[in-house]
């Protein structure tokens, strides 16, 4: 069953790449405000539809760790996120 596990993780890497790209684009589309996870998912619902907030938070934290995204203010007890810098 190892090959299946490998396939699945490979698929997840591709999927995560698409998710983080879509999330980052949502943030770039709104350079003047920070967005909650719900707002990010709604902004790119075509790609992000059905993604859990937990998974989205994990991916956003990866982007924060890479220095591409920063956490913004807390709004309605929810963390908001903002793209760092500008798209060229």
PDB file of C-alpha atoms in Angstrom:
ATOM      1  CA  UNK A   1       0.000   0.000   0.000  1.00  0.00           C
ATOM      2  CA  UNK A   2       3.016   2.324   0.041  1.00  0.00           C
ATOM      3  CA  UNK A   3       2.594   3.495  -3.507  1.00  0.00           C
ATOM      4  CA  UNK A   4      -0.919   4.697  -2.692  1.00  0.00           C
ATOM      5  CA  UNK A   5       0.350   6.700   0.266  1.00  0.00           C
ATOM      6  CA  UNK A   6       3.005   8.227  -1.960  1.00  0.00           C
ATOM      7  CA  UNK A   7       0.476   9.069  -4.648  1.00  0.00           C
ATOM      8  CA  UNK A   8      -1.810  10.627  -2.079  1.00  0.00           C
ATOM      9  CA  UNK A   9       0.900  12.803  -0.557  1.00  0.00           C
ATOM     10  CA  UNK A  10       2.077  13.829  -4.024  1.00  0.00           C
ATOM     11  CA  UNK A  11      -1.499  14.768  -4.885  1.00  0.00           C
ATOM     12  CA  UNK A  12      -1.760  16.720  -1.629  1.00  0.00           C
ATOM     13  CA  UNK A  13       1.385  18.672  -2.451  1.00  0.00           C
ATOM     14  CA  UNK A  14      -0.065  19.661  -5.821  1.00  0.00           C
ATOM     15  CA  UNK A  15      -3.406  20.472  -4.222  1.00  0.00           C
ATOM     16  CA  UNK A  16      -1.764  22.476  -1.441  1.00  0.00           C
ATOM     17  CA  UNK A  17       0.144  24.428  -4.064  1.00  0.00           C
ATOM     18  CA  UNK A  18      -3.115  25.312  -5.793  1.00  0.00           C
ATOM     19  CA  UNK A  19      -4.743  26.216  -2.500  1.00  0.00           C
ATOM     20  CA  UNK A  20      -1.891  28.433  -1.352  1.00  0.00           C
ATOM     21  CA  UNK A  21      -1.702  30.098  -4.783  1.00  0.00           C
ATOM     22  CA  UNK A  22      -5.437  30.820  -4.716  1.00  0.00           C
ATOM     23  CA  UNK A  23      -5.243  32.104  -1.139  1.00  0.00           C
ATOM     24  CA  UNK A  24      -2.287  34.336  -1.990  1.00  0.00           C
ATOM     25  CA  UNK A  25      -4.114  35.685  -5.064  1.00  0.00           C
ATOM     26  CA  UNK A  26      -7.164  36.479  -2.909  1.00  0.00           C
ATOM     27  CA  UNK A  27      -4.909  38.507  -0.607  1.00  0.00           C
ATOM     28  CA  UNK A  28      -3.194  40.244  -3.532  1.00  0.00           C
ATOM     29  CA  UNK A  29      -6.611  41.133  -4.944  1.00  0.00           C
ATOM     30  CA  UNK A  30      -7.334  42.982  -1.687  1.00  0.00           C
ATOM     31  CA  UNK A  31      -4.088  44.831  -0.981  1.00  0.00           C
ATOM     32  CA  UNK A  32      -5.750  47.460   1.197  1.00  0.00           C
ATOM     33  CA  UNK A  33      -7.360  45.160   3.706  1.00  0.00           C
ATOM     34  CA  UNK A  34      -6.601  41.985   5.557  1.00  0.00           C
ATOM     35  CA  UNK A  35      -8.964  39.044   5.099  1.00  0.00           C
ATOM     36  CA  UNK A  36     -10.285  36.347   7.384  1.00  0.00           C
ATOM     37  CA  UNK A  37     -10.052  32.717   6.295  1.00  0.00           C
ATOM     38  CA  UNK A  38     -13.761  32.768   5.392  1.00  0.00           C
ATOM     39  CA  UNK A  39     -13.240  35.812   3.187  1.00  0.00           C
ATOM     40  CA  UNK A  40     -10.271  34.174   1.468  1.00  0.00           C
ATOM     41  CA  UNK A  41     -12.277  31.010   0.784  1.00  0.00           C
ATOM     42  CA  UNK A  42     -15.220  33.049  -0.525  1.00  0.00           C
ATOM     43  CA  UNK A  43     -12.980  35.177  -2.735  1.00  0.00           C
ATOM     44  CA  UNK A  44     -11.621  32.096  -4.515  1.00  0.00           C
ATOM     45  CA  UNK A  45     -14.519  29.726  -3.945  1.00  0.00           C
ATOM     46  CA  UNK A  46     -14.008  28.132  -7.360  1.00  0.00           C
ATOM     47  CA  UNK A  47     -10.725  26.646  -6.101  1.00  0.00           C
ATOM     48  CA  UNK A  48     -11.202  26.769  -2.344  1.00  0.00           C
ATOM     49  CA  UNK A  49     -14.776  25.525  -2.087  1.00  0.00           C
ATOM     50  CA  UNK A  50     -14.975  22.806   0.570  1.00  0.00           C
ATOM     51  CA  UNK A  51     -11.570  23.501   2.098  1.00  0.00           C
ATOM     52  CA  UNK A  52     -11.834  23.416   5.877  1.00  0.00           C
ATOM     53  CA  UNK A  53     -10.803  26.450   7.895  1.00  0.00           C
ATOM     54  CA  UNK A  54      -8.325  24.258   9.730  1.00  0.00           C
ATOM     55  CA  UNK A  55      -6.577  23.261   6.496  1.00  0.00           C
ATOM     56  CA  UNK A  56      -6.675  26.830   5.232  1.00  0.00           C
ATOM     57  CA  UNK A  57      -5.091  28.067   8.469  1.00  0.00           C
ATOM     58  CA  UNK A  58      -2.293  25.525   8.094  1.00  0.00           C
ATOM     59  CA  UNK A  59      -1.577  26.638   4.528  1.00  0.00           C
ATOM     60  CA  UNK A  60      -1.721  30.325   5.477  1.00  0.00           C
ATOM     61  CA  UNK A  61       0.694  29.663   8.329  1.00  0.00           C
ATOM     62  CA  UNK A  62       3.067  28.088   5.792  1.00  0.00           C
ATOM     63  CA  UNK A  63       2.833  31.287   3.725  1.00  0.00           C
ATOM     64  CA  UNK A  64       3.468  33.337   6.883  1.00  0.00           C
ATOM     65  CA  UNK A  65       6.549  31.199   7.579  1.00  0.00           C
ATOM     66  CA  UNK A  66       7.785  31.823   4.020  1.00  0.00           C
ATOM     67  CA  UNK A  67       7.356  35.560   4.548  1.00  0.00           C
ATOM     68  CA  UNK A  68       4.710  35.894   1.834  1.00  0.00           C
ATOM     69  CA  UNK A  69       1.802  36.599   4.148  1.00  0.00           C
ATOM     70  CA  UNK A  70       1.499  38.334   7.487  1.00  0.00           C
ATOM     71  CA  UNK A  71      -1.178  38.154  10.111  1.00  0.00           C
ATOM     72  CA  UNK A  72      -3.291  41.269  10.386  1.00  0.00           C
ATOM     73  CA  UNK A  73      -5.649  42.476  13.072  1.00  0.00           C
ATOM     74  CA  UNK A  74      -8.123  40.241  14.833  1.00  0.00           C
ATOM     75  CA  UNK A  75     -11.617  40.893  13.520  1.00  0.00           C
ATOM     76  CA  UNK A  76     -14.657  39.327  15.226  1.00  0.00           C
ATOM     77  CA  UNK A  77     -12.272  37.061  17.132  1.00  0.00           C
ATOM     78  CA  UNK A  78     -10.852  35.842  13.808  1.00  0.00           C
ATOM     79  CA  UNK A  79      -7.281  36.266  12.641  1.00  0.00           C
ATOM     80  CA  UNK A  80      -6.929  38.162   9.380  1.00  0.00           C
ATOM     81  CA  UNK A  81      -4.181  37.745   6.794  1.00  0.00           C
ATOM     82  CA  UNK A  82      -2.510  40.123   4.392  1.00  0.00           C
ATOM     83  CA  UNK A  83      -0.102  39.611   1.487  1.00  0.00           C
ATOM     84  CA  UNK A  84       3.364  40.973   2.174  1.00  0.00           C
ATOM     85  CA  UNK A  85       4.629  43.346  -0.490  1.00  0.00           C
ATOM     86  CA  UNK A  86       3.111  43.824  -3.901  1.00  0.00           C
ATOM     87  CA  UNK A  87       2.683  41.721  -6.961  1.00  0.00           C
ATOM     88  CA  UNK A  88       4.915  43.090  -9.679  1.00  0.00           C
TER      89      UNK A  88
END
